[in-house]
Amino acid sequence: MPVAIITGASKGLGRALAEALAGRGWDLVLDARGARALADTAGVVSAHGTRVSALPGDVTDAAHRAELVSAARRLGGVDLLVHNASALGAEPLVRLEELSLEGLRRALEVNLVAGLALVQGTLPLLRASKAGTVVAVSSDAAAEAYATWGGYGASKAALDHLVAVLAVEEPGLRVWAVDPGDMATDLYAAAVPDDREPRPEPSAVVPGFLRLLDERPASGRYGAPALLDGPR
Ligand SMILES: NC(=O)c1ccc[n+]([C@@H]2O[C@H](COP(=O)([O-])OP(=O)(O)OC[C@H]3O[C@@H](n4cnc5c(N)ncnc54)[C@H](OP(=O)(O)O)[C@@H]3O)[C@@H](O)[C@H]2O)c1
């Protein structure tokens, strides 16, 4: 069975991706800081008959990241790394004049530095896979200048560039930065608590990610919503 590591898999998009991959027979290594929600996800996912290693921890913790890689190795390797865990830098979001430097550093550590560290830790296993794939979950805020999204958006823009270079350096892998589009999740509610616009559930954009895995287009940046109804 192929093996995926998904960070930030206890809820939201990460959980929806884990459930979808489990339904397709993937074995999974999952993390999140909150142990209870992660265990709940692991229970649901393992009902598919998939092997699941659910390890509570923070992606910024090197020892925890090493545990994730070891768990994947025990399952047989790494075919897919999804760096989905994310920090906003301020909750709710604030304008740059108010953004604490500590908040910006936290967004960079979680969204960017931990992503690179996981890539570095999994590269030998990804190269050994027949279909080694890296998915960096990005955001519209990486490409558009929205007031208050500056720190988070800068960290996601840096992540986009990092994986674009990775794609050049690792032509044997598929490396995709994927913007999932707006979703009704705790992250969005924490970012903009007063927002009342209806937004899609994360499970609604998962088919866009699955299409990437099925069709394996060139490495690059993709929008999951566009993949839902784009030409085939
Ligand atoms: N929601 C949107 O509208 C939207 C739009 C564009 C992009 N995105 C991106 O989509 C991805 C998923 O976000 P979401 O909206 O699904 O958020 P979510 O529902 O809040 O889920 C975030 C997940 O990441 C985990 N997490 C957060 N910080 C972590 C850390 N330091 N170490 C390990 N796990 C951590 C959370 O669990 P714990 O808190 O227990 O750790 C949770 O499992 C993120 O990369 C986000 O930037 C979201």
PDB file of C-alpha atoms and ligand atoms in Angstrom:
ATOM      1  CA  MET A   1       0.000   0.000   0.000  1.00  0.00           C
ATOM      2  CA  PRO A   2       1.235   3.552  -0.679  1.00  0.00           C
ATOM      3  CA  VAL A   3       2.093   5.598   2.412  1.00  0.00           C
ATOM      4  CA  ALA A   4       1.298   9.262   3.044  1.00  0.00           C
ATOM      5  CA  ILE A   5       2.381  11.612   5.799  1.00  0.00           C
ATOM      6  CA  ILE A   6      -0.229  14.319   6.372  1.00  0.00           C
ATOM      7  CA  THR A   7       0.517  17.092   8.861  1.00  0.00           C
ATOM      8  CA  GLY A   8      -2.360  18.812  10.610  1.00  0.00           C
ATOM      9  CA  ALA A   9      -4.704  15.884  10.074  1.00  0.00           C
ATOM     10  CA  SER A  10      -6.984  16.044  13.117  1.00  0.00           C
ATOM     11  CA  LYS A  11      -9.579  18.303  11.507  1.00  0.00           C
ATOM     12  CA  GLY A  12     -10.342  20.477   8.515  1.00  0.00           C
ATOM     13  CA  LEU A  13      -8.658  19.750   5.202  1.00  0.00           C
ATOM     14  CA  GLY A  14      -6.027  17.416   6.660  1.00  0.00           C
ATOM     15  CA  ARG A  15      -8.658  15.135   8.150  1.00  0.00           C
ATOM     16  CA  ALA A  16     -10.754  15.196   4.959  1.00  0.00           C
ATOM     17  CA  LEU A  17      -7.679  14.237   2.916  1.00  0.00           C
ATOM     18  CA  ALA A  18      -6.816  11.457   5.367  1.00  0.00           C
ATOM     19  CA  GLU A  19     -10.326  10.017   5.118  1.00  0.00           C
ATOM     20  CA  ALA A  20     -10.268  10.154   1.313  1.00  0.00           C
ATOM     21  CA  LEU A  21      -6.838   8.529   1.032  1.00  0.00           C
ATOM     22  CA  ALA A  22      -7.797   5.830   3.534  1.00  0.00           C
ATOM     23  CA  GLY A  23     -10.825   5.107   1.358  1.00  0.00           C
ATOM     24  CA  ARG A  24      -8.403   4.512  -1.505  1.00  0.00           C
ATOM     25  CA  GLY A  25      -6.235   2.098   0.482  1.00  0.00           C
ATOM     26  CA  TRP A  26      -3.400   4.411   1.538  1.00  0.00           C
ATOM     27  CA  ASP A  27      -1.546   3.786   4.805  1.00  0.00           C
ATOM     28  CA  LEU A  28      -1.192   6.980   6.779  1.00  0.00           C
ATOM     29  CA  VAL A  29       1.021   8.822   9.224  1.00  0.00           C
ATOM     30  CA  LEU A  30      -0.943  11.690  10.747  1.00  0.00           C
ATOM     31  CA  ASP A  31      -0.122  14.448  13.179  1.00  0.00           C
ATOM     32  CA  ALA A  32      -1.631  17.402  15.028  1.00  0.00           C
ATOM     33  CA  ARG A  33      -0.922  18.901  18.429  1.00  0.00           C
ATOM     34  CA  GLY A  34      -4.279  18.017  20.000  1.00  0.00           C
ATOM     35  CA  ALA A  35      -4.140  14.311  20.891  1.00  0.00           C
ATOM     36  CA  ARG A  36      -7.865  13.772  21.411  1.00  0.00           C
ATOM     37  CA  ALA A  37      -9.038  15.080  18.031  1.00  0.00           C
ATOM     38  CA  LEU A  38      -6.166  13.252  16.329  1.00  0.00           C
ATOM     39  CA  ALA A  39      -7.149   9.954  17.977  1.00  0.00           C
ATOM     40  CA  ASP A  40     -10.735  10.523  16.852  1.00  0.00           C
ATOM     41  CA  THR A  41      -9.561  11.013  13.264  1.00  0.00           C
ATOM     42  CA  ALA A  42      -7.337   7.934  13.477  1.00  0.00           C
ATOM     43  CA  GLY A  43     -10.317   5.873  14.658  1.00  0.00           C
ATOM     44  CA  VAL A  44     -12.478   6.999  11.744  1.00  0.00           C
ATOM     45  CA  VAL A  45      -9.701   6.534   9.213  1.00  0.00           C
ATOM     46  CA  SER A  46      -8.670   3.096  10.396  1.00  0.00           C
ATOM     47  CA  ALA A  47     -12.251   1.867   9.951  1.00  0.00           C
ATOM     48  CA  HIS A  48     -11.322   1.763   6.245  1.00  0.00           C
ATOM     49  CA  GLY A  49      -8.884  -1.045   7.060  1.00  0.00           C
ATOM     50  CA  THR A  50      -5.910   1.224   6.476  1.00  0.00           C
ATOM     51  CA  ARG A  51      -2.848   1.188   8.753  1.00  0.00           C
ATOM     52  CA  VAL A  52      -2.649   4.488  10.631  1.00  0.00           C
ATOM     53  CA  SER A  53       0.076   5.914  12.798  1.00  0.00           C
ATOM     54  CA  ALA A  54      -1.341   8.972  14.576  1.00  0.00           C
ATOM     55  CA  LEU A  55       1.339  10.868  16.457  1.00  0.00           C
ATOM     56  CA  PRO A  56       0.448  13.955  18.491  1.00  0.00           C
ATOM     57  CA  GLY A  57       3.041  16.691  18.279  1.00  0.00           C
ATOM     58  CA  ASP A  58       4.049  20.027  16.850  1.00  0.00           C
ATOM     59  CA  VAL A  59       5.584  20.110  13.361  1.00  0.00           C
ATOM     60  CA  THR A  60       8.111  22.656  14.592  1.00  0.00           C
ATOM     61  CA  ASP A  61       9.564  20.011  16.946  1.00  0.00           C
ATOM     62  CA  ALA A  62      12.460  18.177  15.274  1.00  0.00           C
ATOM     63  CA  ALA A  63      12.073  15.073  17.466  1.00  0.00           C
ATOM     64  CA  HIS A  64       8.391  14.845  16.554  1.00  0.00           C
ATOM     65  CA  ARG A  65       9.186  15.175  12.848  1.00  0.00           C
ATOM     66  CA  ALA A  66      11.730  12.370  13.175  1.00  0.00           C
ATOM     67  CA  GLU A  67       8.989  10.213  14.755  1.00  0.00           C
ATOM     68  CA  LEU A  68       6.731  10.888  11.767  1.00  0.00           C
ATOM     69  CA  VAL A  69       9.427   9.794   9.335  1.00  0.00           C
ATOM     70  CA  SER A  70      10.253   6.684  11.400  1.00  0.00           C
ATOM     71  CA  ALA A  71       6.584   5.719  11.532  1.00  0.00           C
ATOM     72  CA  ALA A  72       6.335   6.046   7.748  1.00  0.00           C
ATOM     73  CA  ARG A  73       9.463   3.959   7.303  1.00  0.00           C
ATOM     74  CA  ARG A  74       7.872   1.221   9.425  1.00  0.00           C
ATOM     75  CA  LEU A  75       4.821   1.317   7.124  1.00  0.00           C
ATOM     76  CA  GLY A  76       7.080   0.863   4.106  1.00  0.00           C
ATOM     77  CA  GLY A  77       8.325   4.320   3.075  1.00  0.00           C
ATOM     78  CA  VAL A  78       6.881   7.647   1.960  1.00  0.00           C
ATOM     79  CA  ASP A  79       5.046   8.032  -1.342  1.00  0.00           C
ATOM     80  CA  LEU A  80       3.300  11.287  -0.460  1.00  0.00           C
ATOM     81  CA  LEU A  81       4.142  14.117   1.927  1.00  0.00           C
ATOM     82  CA  VAL A  82       1.346  16.621   2.522  1.00  0.00           C
ATOM     83  CA  HIS A  83       2.456  19.649   4.529  1.00  0.00           C
ATOM     84  CA  ASN A  84      -0.920  20.978   5.599  1.00  0.00           C
ATOM     85  CA  ALA A  85      -0.446  22.118   9.220  1.00  0.00           C
ATOM     86  CA  SER A  86      -0.491  25.878   9.355  1.00  0.00           C
ATOM     87  CA  ALA A  87      -0.206  28.898  11.645  1.00  0.00           C
ATOM     88  CA  LEU A  88      -1.801  32.278  11.001  1.00  0.00           C
ATOM     89  CA  GLY A  89       0.660  34.383  13.007  1.00  0.00           C
ATOM     90  CA  ALA A  90      -2.190  36.283  14.677  1.00  0.00           C
ATOM     91  CA  GLU A  91      -5.704  35.214  15.600  1.00  0.00           C
ATOM     92  CA  PRO A  92      -7.693  37.106  14.532  1.00  0.00           C
ATOM     93  CA  LEU A  93      -5.521  38.415  11.728  1.00  0.00           C
ATOM     94  CA  VAL A  94      -4.226  41.973  12.103  1.00  0.00           C
ATOM     95  CA  ARG A  95      -2.765  44.614   9.860  1.00  0.00           C
ATOM     96  CA  LEU A  96       1.023  44.559   9.399  1.00  0.00           C
ATOM     97  CA  GLU A  97       1.501  47.573  11.683  1.00  0.00           C
ATOM     98  CA  GLU A  98       0.179  45.443  14.556  1.00  0.00           C
ATOM     99  CA  LEU A  99       1.587  42.047  13.595  1.00  0.00           C
ATOM    100  CA  SER A 100       3.909  40.801  16.311  1.00  0.00           C
ATOM    101  CA  LEU A 101       7.276  39.661  15.059  1.00  0.00           C
ATOM    102  CA  GLU A 102       6.828  36.572  17.207  1.00  0.00           C
ATOM    103  CA  GLY A 103       3.605  35.816  15.321  1.00  0.00           C
ATOM    104  CA  LEU A 104       5.347  36.219  11.982  1.00  0.00           C
ATOM    105  CA  ARG A 105       8.181  33.946  13.153  1.00  0.00           C
ATOM    106  CA  ARG A 106       5.647  31.345  14.248  1.00  0.00           C
ATOM    107  CA  ALA A 107       3.897  31.399  10.855  1.00  0.00           C
ATOM    108  CA  LEU A 108       7.259  31.002   9.127  1.00  0.00           C
ATOM    109  CA  GLU A 109       8.325  28.168  11.459  1.00  0.00           C
ATOM    110  CA  VAL A 110       5.124  26.153  11.017  1.00  0.00           C
ATOM    111  CA  ASN A 111       4.272  26.892   7.399  1.00  0.00           C
ATOM    112  CA  LEU A 112       7.741  27.119   5.865  1.00  0.00           C
ATOM    113  CA  VAL A 113      10.615  25.857   8.020  1.00  0.00           C
ATOM    114  CA  ALA A 114       8.811  22.721   9.215  1.00  0.00           C
ATOM    115  CA  GLY A 115       7.781  22.031   5.626  1.00  0.00           C
ATOM    116  CA  LEU A 116      11.384  22.137   4.442  1.00  0.00           C
ATOM    117  CA  ALA A 117      12.518  20.020   7.390  1.00  0.00           C
ATOM    118  CA  LEU A 118       9.919  17.376   6.531  1.00  0.00           C
ATOM    119  CA  VAL A 119      10.996  17.419   2.909  1.00  0.00           C
ATOM    120  CA  GLN A 120      14.612  16.963   3.974  1.00  0.00           C
ATOM    121  CA  GLY A 121      13.645  14.117   6.308  1.00  0.00           C
ATOM    122  CA  THR A 122      11.582  12.280   3.707  1.00  0.00           C
ATOM    123  CA  LEU A 123      13.547  12.914   0.487  1.00  0.00           C
ATOM    124  CA  PRO A 124      15.401   9.575   0.415  1.00  0.00           C
ATOM    125  CA  LEU A 125      12.101   7.749   0.890  1.00  0.00           C
ATOM    126  CA  LEU A 126      10.288   9.916  -1.668  1.00  0.00           C
ATOM    127  CA  ARG A 127      13.050   9.297  -4.228  1.00  0.00           C
ATOM    128  CA  ALA A 128      12.797   5.551  -3.571  1.00  0.00           C
ATOM    129  CA  SER A 129       9.040   5.602  -4.232  1.00  0.00           C
ATOM    130  CA  LYS A 130       7.710   4.869  -7.728  1.00  0.00           C
ATOM    131  CA  ALA A 131       5.528   7.991  -7.432  1.00  0.00           C
ATOM    132  CA  GLY A 132       7.157  10.271  -4.856  1.00  0.00           C
ATOM    133  CA  THR A 133       4.985  13.339  -4.347  1.00  0.00           C
ATOM    134  CA  VAL A 134       5.100  16.471  -2.197  1.00  0.00           C
ATOM    135  CA  VAL A 135       1.992  18.579  -1.651  1.00  0.00           C
ATOM    136  CA  ALA A 136       2.461  21.932   0.064  1.00  0.00           C
ATOM    137  CA  VAL A 137      -0.909  23.346   1.055  1.00  0.00           C
ATOM    138  CA  SER A 138      -0.795  26.961  -0.006  1.00  0.00           C
ATOM    139  CA  SER A 139      -3.335  29.771  -0.058  1.00  0.00           C
ATOM    140  CA  ASP A 140      -4.786  32.490  -2.209  1.00  0.00           C
ATOM    141  CA  ALA A 141      -3.142  34.826   0.311  1.00  0.00           C
ATOM    142  CA  ALA A 142       0.249  33.721  -1.088  1.00  0.00           C
ATOM    143  CA  ALA A 143      -0.571  35.305  -4.437  1.00  0.00           C
ATOM    144  CA  GLU A 144      -2.968  38.175  -3.652  1.00  0.00           C
ATOM    145  CA  ALA A 145      -2.425  41.128  -1.314  1.00  0.00           C
ATOM    146  CA  TYR A 146      -5.339  41.038   1.134  1.00  0.00           C
ATOM    147  CA  ALA A 147      -5.281  43.417   4.103  1.00  0.00           C
ATOM    148  CA  THR A 148      -4.437  41.581   7.362  1.00  0.00           C
ATOM    149  CA  TRP A 149      -3.231  38.410   5.569  1.00  0.00           C
ATOM    150  CA  GLY A 150       0.347  39.746   5.145  1.00  0.00           C
ATOM    151  CA  GLY A 151       2.317  37.586   7.603  1.00  0.00           C
ATOM    152  CA  TYR A 152       0.494  34.369   6.815  1.00  0.00           C
ATOM    153  CA  GLY A 153       0.468  35.184   3.081  1.00  0.00           C
ATOM    154  CA  ALA A 154       4.204  35.901   3.090  1.00  0.00           C
ATOM    155  CA  SER A 155       4.881  32.526   4.728  1.00  0.00           C
ATOM    156  CA  LYS A 156       2.744  30.743   2.125  1.00  0.00           C
ATOM    157  CA  ALA A 157       4.377  32.698  -0.729  1.00  0.00           C
ATOM    158  CA  ALA A 158       7.757  31.589   0.595  1.00  0.00           C
ATOM    159  CA  LEU A 159       6.475  28.016   0.783  1.00  0.00           C
ATOM    160  CA  ASP A 160       5.304  28.246  -2.843  1.00  0.00           C
ATOM    161  CA  HIS A 161       8.731  29.390  -3.953  1.00  0.00           C
ATOM    162  CA  LEU A 162      10.514  26.790  -1.875  1.00  0.00           C
ATOM    163  CA  VAL A 163       8.580  23.936  -3.446  1.00  0.00           C
ATOM    164  CA  ALA A 164       8.937  25.445  -6.921  1.00  0.00           C
ATOM    165  CA  VAL A 165      12.709  25.217  -6.468  1.00  0.00           C
ATOM    166  CA  LEU A 166      12.348  21.726  -5.017  1.00  0.00           C
ATOM    167  CA  ALA A 167      10.505  20.711  -8.181  1.00  0.00           C
ATOM    168  CA  VAL A 168      13.453  21.904 -10.283  1.00  0.00           C
ATOM    169  CA  GLU A 169      15.969  20.147  -8.054  1.00  0.00           C
ATOM    170  CA  GLU A 170      13.965  16.902  -7.891  1.00  0.00           C
ATOM    171  CA  PRO A 171      12.630  16.243 -11.395  1.00  0.00           C
ATOM    172  CA  GLY A 172      11.889  12.627 -10.438  1.00  0.00           C
ATOM    173  CA  LEU A 173       9.230  13.771  -7.960  1.00  0.00           C
ATOM    174  CA  ARG A 174       5.941  15.543  -8.391  1.00  0.00           C
ATOM    175  CA  VAL A 175       5.904  18.683  -6.256  1.00  0.00           C
ATOM    176  CA  TRP A 176       2.681  20.645  -6.096  1.00  0.00           C
ATOM    177  CA  ALA A 177       1.746  23.778  -4.165  1.00  0.00           C
ATOM    178  CA  VAL A 178      -2.018  23.571  -3.896  1.00  0.00           C
ATOM    179  CA  ASP A 179      -4.350  26.422  -2.966  1.00  0.00           C
ATOM    180  CA  PRO A 180      -7.456  24.723  -1.556  1.00  0.00           C
ATOM    181  CA  GLY A 181      -9.603  27.878  -1.767  1.00  0.00           C
ATOM    182  CA  ASP A 182     -11.675  29.169   1.129  1.00  0.00           C
ATOM    183  CA  MET A 183     -13.100  26.502   3.422  1.00  0.00           C
ATOM    184  CA  ALA A 184     -15.291  26.527   6.517  1.00  0.00           C
ATOM    185  CA  THR A 185     -12.702  25.465   9.094  1.00  0.00           C
ATOM    186  CA  ASP A 186     -11.439  26.468  12.529  1.00  0.00           C
ATOM    187  CA  LEU A 187      -8.454  28.155  10.869  1.00  0.00           C
ATOM    188  CA  TYR A 188     -10.682  30.428   8.803  1.00  0.00           C
ATOM    189  CA  ALA A 189     -12.895  31.200  11.820  1.00  0.00           C
ATOM    190  CA  ALA A 190      -9.807  32.057  13.883  1.00  0.00           C
ATOM    191  CA  ALA A 191      -8.483  34.306  11.104  1.00  0.00           C
ATOM    192  CA  VAL A 192     -11.693  36.252  10.530  1.00  0.00           C
ATOM    193  CA  PRO A 193     -14.126  35.562  13.406  1.00  0.00           C
ATOM    194  CA  ASP A 194     -16.736  38.063  12.167  1.00  0.00           C
ATOM    195  CA  ASP A 195     -16.943  36.546   8.690  1.00  0.00           C
ATOM    196  CA  ARG A 196     -20.400  35.130   8.047  1.00  0.00           C
ATOM    197  CA  GLU A 197     -20.025  34.147   4.371  1.00  0.00           C
ATOM    198  CA  PRO A 198     -20.890  30.510   3.704  1.00  0.00           C
ATOM    199  CA  ARG A 199     -17.796  28.575   2.621  1.00  0.00           C
ATOM    200  CA  PRO A 200     -17.330  25.048   1.295  1.00  0.00           C
ATOM    201  CA  GLU A 201     -16.536  22.186   3.642  1.00  0.00           C
ATOM    202  CA  PRO A 202     -12.989  20.807   3.228  1.00  0.00           C
ATOM    203  CA  SER A 203     -14.376  17.523   1.890  1.00  0.00           C
ATOM    204  CA  ALA A 204     -15.753  19.481  -1.096  1.00  0.00           C
ATOM    205  CA  VAL A 205     -12.246  20.387  -2.340  1.00  0.00           C
ATOM    206  CA  VAL A 206     -10.645  17.009  -1.686  1.00  0.00           C
ATOM    207  CA  PRO A 207     -11.605  15.707  -5.165  1.00  0.00           C
ATOM    208  CA  GLY A 208      -9.294  18.380  -6.606  1.00  0.00           C
ATOM    209  CA  PHE A 209      -6.381  16.908  -4.645  1.00  0.00           C
ATOM    210  CA  LEU A 210      -7.360  13.377  -5.690  1.00  0.00           C
ATOM    211  CA  ARG A 211      -7.414  14.461  -9.317  1.00  0.00           C
ATOM    212  CA  LEU A 212      -3.806  15.629  -8.993  1.00  0.00           C
ATOM    213  CA  LEU A 213      -2.829  12.247  -7.559  1.00  0.00           C
ATOM    214  CA  ASP A 214      -4.701  10.409 -10.326  1.00  0.00           C
ATOM    215  CA  GLU A 215      -3.476  12.474 -13.273  1.00  0.00           C
ATOM    216  CA  ARG A 216      -0.043  13.456 -11.923  1.00  0.00           C
ATOM    217  CA  PRO A 217       0.340  16.680 -13.934  1.00  0.00           C
ATOM    218  CA  ALA A 218       3.678  18.497 -14.006  1.00  0.00           C
ATOM    219  CA  SER A 219       5.030  19.920 -10.789  1.00  0.00           C
ATOM    220  CA  GLY A 220       3.697  23.425 -10.187  1.00  0.00           C
ATOM    221  CA  ARG A 221       1.047  25.472  -8.425  1.00  0.00           C
ATOM    222  CA  TYR A 222      -2.577  24.413  -8.653  1.00  0.00           C
ATOM    223  CA  GLY A 223      -5.917  25.580  -7.299  1.00  0.00           C
ATOM    224  CA  ALA A 224      -8.050  22.737  -5.976  1.00  0.00           C
ATOM    225  CA  PRO A 225     -11.382  24.448  -6.811  1.00  0.00           C
ATOM    226  CA  ALA A 226     -10.333  24.886 -10.468  1.00  0.00           C
ATOM    227  CA  LEU A 227      -9.419  21.205 -10.623  1.00  0.00           C
ATOM    228  CA  LEU A 228     -12.962  20.291  -9.605  1.00  0.00           C
ATOM    229  CA  ASP A 229     -14.492  21.497 -12.835  1.00  0.00           C
ATOM    230  CA  GLY A 230     -11.534  22.179 -15.126  1.00  0.00           C
ATOM    231  CA  PRO A 231     -11.093  20.306 -18.427  1.00  0.00           C
ATOM    232  CA  ARG A 232      -9.946  16.688 -18.247  1.00  0.00           C
TER     233      ARG A 232
HETATM  234  N1  LIG B   1      -9.656  27.294   5.607  1.00  0.00           N
HETATM  235  C1  LIG B   1      -9.359  28.042   4.550  1.00  0.00           C
HETATM  236  O1  LIG B   1     -10.175  28.846   4.070  1.00  0.00           O
HETATM  237  C2  LIG B   1      -8.004  27.917   3.886  1.00  0.00           C
HETATM  238  C3  LIG B   1      -7.770  28.655   2.722  1.00  0.00           C
HETATM  239  C4  LIG B   1      -6.525  28.536   2.080  1.00  0.00           C
HETATM  240  C5  LIG B   1      -5.571  27.686   2.602  1.00  0.00           C
HETATM  241  N2  LIG B   1      -5.825  26.976   3.756  1.00  0.00           N
HETATM  242  C6  LIG B   1      -4.783  26.070   4.217  1.00  0.00           C
HETATM  243  O2  LIG B   1      -5.352  24.774   4.360  1.00  0.00           O
HETATM  244  C7  LIG B   1      -4.584  24.032   5.332  1.00  0.00           C
HETATM  245  C8  LIG B   1      -5.524  23.361   6.306  1.00  0.00           C
HETATM  246  O3  LIG B   1      -6.192  24.362   7.051  1.00  0.00           O
HETATM  247  P1  LIG B   1      -7.660  24.152   7.624  1.00  0.00           P
HETATM  248  O4  LIG B   1      -8.438  25.340   7.195  1.00  0.00           O
HETATM  249  O5  LIG B   1      -8.132  22.794   7.332  1.00  0.00           O
HETATM  250  O6  LIG B   1      -7.360  24.349   9.197  1.00  0.00           O
HETATM  251  P2  LIG B   1      -7.906  23.607  10.503  1.00  0.00           P
HETATM  252  O7  LIG B   1      -9.249  22.978  10.280  1.00  0.00           O
HETATM  253  O8  LIG B   1      -7.759  24.603  11.600  1.00  0.00           O
HETATM  254  O9  LIG B   1      -6.858  22.400  10.687  1.00  0.00           O
HETATM  255  C9  LIG B   1      -5.503  22.663  10.922  1.00  0.00           C
HETATM  256  C10 LIG B   1      -4.849  21.357  11.343  1.00  0.00           C
HETATM  257  O10 LIG B   1      -3.456  21.574  11.564  1.00  0.00           O
HETATM  258  C11 LIG B   1      -3.116  21.184  12.905  1.00  0.00           C
HETATM  259  N3  LIG B   1      -1.985  22.004  13.317  1.00  0.00           N
HETATM  260  C12 LIG B   1      -1.941  23.351  13.437  1.00  0.00           C
HETATM  261  N4  LIG B   1      -0.732  23.733  13.846  1.00  0.00           N
HETATM  262  C13 LIG B   1       0.022  22.617  13.960  1.00  0.00           C
HETATM  263  C14 LIG B   1       1.350  22.374  14.331  1.00  0.00           C
HETATM  264  N5  LIG B   1       2.179  23.367  14.691  1.00  0.00           N
HETATM  265  N6  LIG B   1       1.797  21.101  14.328  1.00  0.00           N
HETATM  266  C15 LIG B   1       0.985  20.078  13.974  1.00  0.00           C
HETATM  267  N7  LIG B   1      -0.296  20.257  13.619  1.00  0.00           N
HETATM  268  C16 LIG B   1      -0.765  21.515  13.620  1.00  0.00           C
HETATM  269  C17 LIG B   1      -4.408  21.373  13.672  1.00  0.00           C
HETATM  270  O11 LIG B   1      -4.497  20.624  14.878  1.00  0.00           O
HETATM  271  P3  LIG B   1      -3.926  21.201  16.283  1.00  0.00           P
HETATM  272  O12 LIG B   1      -4.407  22.609  16.397  1.00  0.00           O
HETATM  273  O13 LIG B   1      -4.482  20.268  17.313  1.00  0.00           O
HETATM  274  O14 LIG B   1      -2.438  21.129  16.162  1.00  0.00           O
HETATM  275  C18 LIG B   1      -5.387  20.810  12.649  1.00  0.00           C
HETATM  276  O15 LIG B   1      -5.339  19.400  12.628  1.00  0.00           O
HETATM  277  C19 LIG B   1      -3.615  25.038   5.953  1.00  0.00           C
HETATM  278  O16 LIG B   1      -2.347  24.901   5.343  1.00  0.00           O
HETATM  279  C20 LIG B   1      -4.218  26.388   5.588  1.00  0.00           C
HETATM  280  O17 LIG B   1      -3.240  27.400   5.553  1.00  0.00           O
HETATM  281  C21 LIG B   1      -7.010  27.072   4.396  1.00  0.00           C
END
